[in-house]
């Protein structure tokens, strides 16, 4: 739930006013539900193995393509961190009641770097502390502030305050009926630029498959993992829908900021309803903790999958190194260096919103390609491994799988095409820059793992945990002891 539910995405949804429900319905029905069901089936079926999407895609199409899938998941996660941590930095600015810090690029950049290395230290201490911090962060920093926001919005309506969507004449979110502007309920289609916003919305719900690598640590993964996915999906839809509506209702359309929209909503609601102003810093502190907890929830999942690839000989041996707690020491340190480099963009770009969006744009196509591979793998495994024990199985047999996974594949394939079109709803700046970033990020990050497999050295495979034969049957499986001879009758 901490992975797929974040207050960070509320301002993006709020910019769509009431048309947000059309986008959320699309994301939930055509992406979140198929992704959740497919992840539940594959996660339960391979809960005894490590690797996550590496194992799933590798079982279906071979070890190399499994490596490509988990690489895309990992690199998207690494590039995404500076945007998630920038939201936490803005929360600190409101906690200190220093709004200027929210737009201070040097502060944002240094905070992202420092916060990430702090999260890395927690991750290196093992799963137990990470889980405790993440769970507390989700409850204290996401659920509680979210409920307070909804309460303030209800009070805002009861007092008869103006609603954000009633104070705009922007044709994108309002329509003229008889000389009066009314909010739109359906998106105003004016071209591909309108629909391309869907790619960004999908990423708000992405990540539901990440925790599959920890299924081996659950007491009853075959039952518990599908249930956890269902609960997380419901929470995500409810929190994002109602939270986005609250921000859109309290903050006027022209004043919604991608980075500070949530805090502006708290500030305005408390100021104009006579509430205690001290709540803004207090809630901001909780949200900061929640944002850090959400980032921490992502930190080991993709790294764990990449570790399995290293153990199978796809990466240099030094990336196999773990510490006494079993944490992926070398991989965590390497991704920390990458996050530091990307976060440094904030130090050189004066406009925080521009840096925030440009970093986000790089990740759009990358993650979508990984989901296409995951859906295709789920369909293929129904044919190649029909007798695989699946604790949870998408109902309807082959037809049911084609319907659910096929629907998800079609949706993300369409989103991939649309992701190359600059969205009308977001401040992309130069359309050419946006297209170059998305194209470069998608192509480069997809080609890199293929190049790595071509350059792989035999020494990387020395001492690997899997048999050197690229047979799919050993992917993600811990070494198994030799089978004892049968007992004589």
CSV table of N, CA, C and O in Angstrom, one decimal, residues 50-74 213 302 304-310 312 314-315 369-371 373-374 377 381 446 449-450 453 470-472 475-476:
chain,number,residue,atom,x,y,z
A,50,UNK,N,13.1,-16.3,-5.5
A,50,UNK,CA,13.4,-14.9,-5.5
A,50,UNK,C,13.5,-14.4,-6.9
A,50,UNK,O,13.6,-15.2,-7.8
A,51,UNK,N,13.5,-13.1,-7.1
A,51,UNK,CA,13.6,-12.5,-8.4
A,51,UNK,C,12.5,-11.7,-8.9
A,51,UNK,O,12.7,-10.8,-9.7
A,52,UNK,N,11.2,-12.0,-8.4
A,52,UNK,CA,10.1,-11.2,-8.9
A,52,UNK,C,9.9,-11.3,-10.4
A,52,UNK,O,9.8,-12.4,-11.0
A,53,UNK,N,9.8,-10.1,-11.1
A,53,UNK,CA,9.6,-10.1,-12.5
A,53,UNK,C,10.7,-10.8,-13.3
A,53,UNK,O,10.5,-11.3,-14.4
A,54,UNK,N,11.9,-10.9,-12.7
A,54,UNK,CA,13.0,-11.6,-13.3
A,54,UNK,C,12.6,-13.1,-13.5
A,54,UNK,O,12.8,-13.6,-14.6
A,55,UNK,N,12.1,-13.6,-12.5
A,55,UNK,CA,11.7,-15.0,-12.5
A,55,UNK,C,10.5,-15.2,-13.4
A,55,UNK,O,10.4,-16.1,-14.2
A,56,UNK,N,9.5,-14.4,-13.3
A,56,UNK,CA,8.2,-14.5,-14.1
A,56,UNK,C,8.5,-14.4,-15.6
A,56,UNK,O,8.1,-15.3,-16.3
A,57,UNK,N,9.2,-13.3,-16.0
A,57,UNK,CA,9.5,-13.2,-17.4
A,57,UNK,C,10.5,-14.2,-17.9
A,57,UNK,O,10.4,-14.7,-19.0
A,58,UNK,N,11.5,-14.5,-17.1
A,58,UNK,CA,12.5,-15.5,-17.4
A,58,UNK,C,11.9,-16.9,-17.6
A,58,UNK,O,12.3,-17.6,-18.5
A,59,UNK,N,10.9,-17.3,-16.8
A,59,UNK,CA,10.3,-18.5,-17.0
A,59,UNK,C,9.6,-18.6,-18.3
A,59,UNK,O,9.4,-19.7,-18.9
A,60,UNK,N,9.0,-17.5,-18.8
A,60,UNK,CA,8.2,-17.5,-20.0
A,60,UNK,C,9.1,-17.3,-21.2
A,60,UNK,O,8.8,-18.0,-22.2
A,61,UNK,N,10.1,-16.5,-21.2
A,61,UNK,CA,10.8,-16.1,-22.4
A,61,UNK,C,12.3,-16.4,-22.4
A,61,UNK,O,13.0,-16.1,-23.3
A,62,UNK,N,12.8,-16.8,-21.2
A,62,UNK,CA,14.2,-17.1,-21.1
A,62,UNK,C,14.8,-16.1,-20.2
A,62,UNK,O,14.4,-15.0,-19.9
A,63,UNK,N,16.0,-16.5,-19.7
A,63,UNK,CA,16.7,-15.8,-18.6
A,63,UNK,C,17.0,-14.3,-19.1
A,63,UNK,O,16.9,-13.4,-18.3
A,64,UNK,N,17.5,-14.2,-20.3
A,64,UNK,CA,17.9,-12.8,-20.8
A,64,UNK,C,16.8,-11.8,-20.7
A,64,UNK,O,17.0,-10.7,-20.3
A,65,UNK,N,15.6,-12.2,-21.1
A,65,UNK,CA,14.5,-11.2,-21.1
A,65,UNK,C,14.0,-11.0,-19.7
A,65,UNK,O,13.4,-9.9,-19.4
A,66,UNK,N,14.1,-12.0,-18.8
A,66,UNK,CA,13.8,-11.7,-17.4
A,66,UNK,C,14.8,-10.7,-16.8
A,66,UNK,O,14.3,-9.8,-16.1
A,67,UNK,N,16.0,-10.7,-17.2
A,67,UNK,CA,17.0,-9.7,-16.8
A,67,UNK,C,16.6,-8.3,-17.3
A,67,UNK,O,16.6,-7.3,-16.6
A,68,UNK,N,16.1,-8.2,-18.6
A,68,UNK,CA,15.7,-7.0,-19.2
A,68,UNK,C,14.5,-6.4,-18.3
A,68,UNK,O,14.5,-5.2,-18.0
A,69,UNK,N,13.6,-7.3,-18.0
A,69,UNK,CA,12.4,-6.8,-17.3
A,69,UNK,C,12.8,-6.2,-15.9
A,69,UNK,O,12.3,-5.2,-15.5
A,70,UNK,N,13.6,-7.0,-15.1
A,70,UNK,CA,13.9,-6.5,-13.8
A,70,UNK,C,14.8,-5.3,-13.9
A,70,UNK,O,14.8,-4.4,-13.0
A,71,UNK,N,15.7,-5.2,-14.9
A,71,UNK,CA,16.5,-4.0,-15.1
A,71,UNK,C,15.6,-2.8,-15.3
A,71,UNK,O,15.9,-1.7,-14.7
A,72,UNK,N,14.6,-2.9,-16.1
A,72,UNK,CA,13.7,-1.7,-16.4
A,72,UNK,C,13.0,-1.3,-15.1
A,72,UNK,O,12.8,-0.1,-14.8
A,73,UNK,N,12.6,-2.3,-14.3
A,73,UNK,CA,11.9,-2.0,-13.0
A,73,UNK,C,12.9,-1.3,-12.1
A,73,UNK,O,12.6,-0.3,-11.5
A,74,UNK,N,14.1,-1.8,-12.1
A,74,UNK,CA,15.1,-1.2,-11.2
A,74,UNK,C,15.5,0.2,-11.6
A,74,UNK,O,15.6,1.1,-10.8
A,213,UNK,N,9.1,-9.9,-4.7
A,213,UNK,CA,10.4,-10.5,-4.3
A,213,UNK,C,10.5,-10.8,-2.8
A,213,UNK,O,11.3,-11.6,-2.4
A,302,UNK,N,13.3,-3.8,-6.1
A,302,UNK,CA,14.0,-4.0,-7.4
A,302,UNK,C,15.5,-4.4,-7.2
A,302,UNK,O,16.0,-5.1,-8.0
A,304,UNK,N,16.6,-6.4,-4.9
A,304,UNK,CA,16.6,-7.8,-4.6
A,304,UNK,C,16.5,-8.6,-5.9
A,304,UNK,O,17.2,-9.6,-6.1
A,305,UNK,N,15.6,-8.1,-6.9
A,305,UNK,CA,15.5,-8.8,-8.2
A,305,UNK,C,16.8,-8.7,-8.9
A,305,UNK,O,17.2,-9.6,-9.6
A,306,UNK,N,17.5,-7.5,-8.9
A,306,UNK,CA,18.7,-7.4,-9.6
A,306,UNK,C,19.8,-8.3,-9.0
A,306,UNK,O,20.7,-8.8,-9.7
A,307,UNK,N,19.8,-8.4,-7.7
A,307,UNK,CA,20.7,-9.3,-7.0
A,307,UNK,C,20.6,-10.8,-7.5
A,307,UNK,O,21.6,-11.4,-7.8
A,308,UNK,N,19.4,-11.2,-7.8
A,308,UNK,CA,19.2,-12.5,-8.3
A,308,UNK,C,19.8,-12.7,-9.7
A,308,UNK,O,20.4,-13.7,-10.1
A,309,UNK,N,19.7,-11.6,-10.5
A,309,UNK,CA,20.4,-11.5,-11.8
A,309,UNK,C,21.9,-11.6,-11.7
A,309,UNK,O,22.5,-12.3,-12.4
A,310,UNK,N,22.4,-10.9,-10.7
A,310,UNK,CA,23.9,-11.0,-10.5
A,310,UNK,C,24.3,-12.4,-10.1
A,310,UNK,O,25.3,-12.9,-10.5
A,312,UNK,N,22.9,-15.0,-11.0
A,312,UNK,CA,22.8,-15.9,-12.2
A,312,UNK,C,23.8,-15.6,-13.3
A,312,UNK,O,23.8,-16.1,-14.4
A,314,UNK,N,24.6,-12.5,-14.8
A,314,UNK,CA,24.3,-11.4,-15.7
A,314,UNK,C,25.1,-10.1,-15.4
A,314,UNK,O,25.2,-9.2,-16.2
A,315,UNK,N,25.6,-10.0,-14.2
A,315,UNK,CA,26.3,-8.8,-13.7
A,315,UNK,C,27.6,-9.2,-13.1
A,315,UNK,O,27.8,-10.4,-12.6
A,369,UNK,N,7.2,-0.5,-20.6
A,369,UNK,CA,7.8,-1.6,-21.3
A,369,UNK,C,7.9,-2.9,-20.4
A,369,UNK,O,7.5,-4.0,-20.8
A,370,UNK,N,8.2,-2.6,-19.2
A,370,UNK,CA,8.3,-3.8,-18.2
A,370,UNK,C,7.0,-4.4,-18.0
A,370,UNK,O,6.8,-5.6,-18.0
A,371,UNK,N,5.9,-3.6,-17.9
A,371,UNK,CA,4.6,-4.1,-17.7
A,371,UNK,C,4.1,-4.9,-18.9
A,371,UNK,O,3.4,-5.9,-18.8
A,373,UNK,N,6.0,-6.7,-20.8
A,373,UNK,CA,6.7,-8.0,-20.7
A,373,UNK,C,6.0,-8.9,-19.7
A,373,UNK,O,5.9,-10.1,-19.8
A,374,UNK,N,5.6,-8.3,-18.6
A,374,UNK,CA,4.9,-9.0,-17.5
A,374,UNK,C,3.6,-9.7,-18.0
A,374,UNK,O,3.3,-10.8,-17.7
A,377,UNK,N,4.2,-12.5,-20.4
A,377,UNK,CA,4.7,-13.7,-19.7
A,377,UNK,C,3.6,-14.4,-19.0
A,377,UNK,O,3.6,-15.7,-19.0
A,381,UNK,N,2.9,-18.4,-19.9
A,381,UNK,CA,3.1,-19.4,-18.9
A,381,UNK,C,1.8,-20.3,-18.8
A,381,UNK,O,1.9,-21.5,-18.3
A,446,UNK,N,16.2,0.5,-22.3
A,446,UNK,CA,15.8,-0.8,-22.7
A,446,UNK,C,17.0,-1.5,-23.4
A,446,UNK,O,17.1,-2.7,-23.3
A,449,UNK,N,20.4,-3.2,-20.9
A,449,UNK,CA,20.5,-4.6,-20.4
A,449,UNK,C,20.8,-5.6,-21.5
A,449,UNK,O,21.5,-6.6,-21.3
A,450,UNK,N,20.4,-5.3,-22.8
A,450,UNK,CA,20.7,-6.2,-23.9
A,450,UNK,C,22.2,-6.1,-24.2
A,450,UNK,O,22.8,-7.1,-24.5
A,453,UNK,N,24.1,-8.1,-21.5
A,453,UNK,CA,24.1,-9.6,-21.8
A,453,UNK,C,25.0,-10.0,-22.9
A,453,UNK,O,25.6,-11.1,-22.8
A,470,UNK,N,21.1,-22.2,-19.6
A,470,UNK,CA,20.1,-21.2,-19.6
A,470,UNK,C,18.7,-21.7,-19.6
A,470,UNK,O,17.7,-21.0,-19.9
A,471,UNK,N,18.5,-22.9,-19.2
A,471,UNK,CA,17.1,-23.5,-19.1
A,471,UNK,C,16.3,-22.6,-18.1
A,471,UNK,O,16.7,-22.2,-17.1
A,472,UNK,N,15.0,-22.4,-18.5
A,472,UNK,CA,14.2,-21.6,-17.7
A,472,UNK,C,13.9,-22.2,-16.3
A,472,UNK,O,13.5,-21.5,-15.4
A,475,UNK,N,15.5,-20.5,-13.1
A,475,UNK,CA,15.5,-19.1,-12.9
A,475,UNK,C,15.0,-18.8,-11.5
A,475,UNK,O,13.9,-19.2,-11.1
A,476,UNK,N,15.7,-18.0,-10.7
A,476,UNK,CA,15.3,-17.5,-9.5
A,476,UNK,C,15.2,-18.6,-8.4
A,476,UNK,O,14.6,-18.4,-7.3
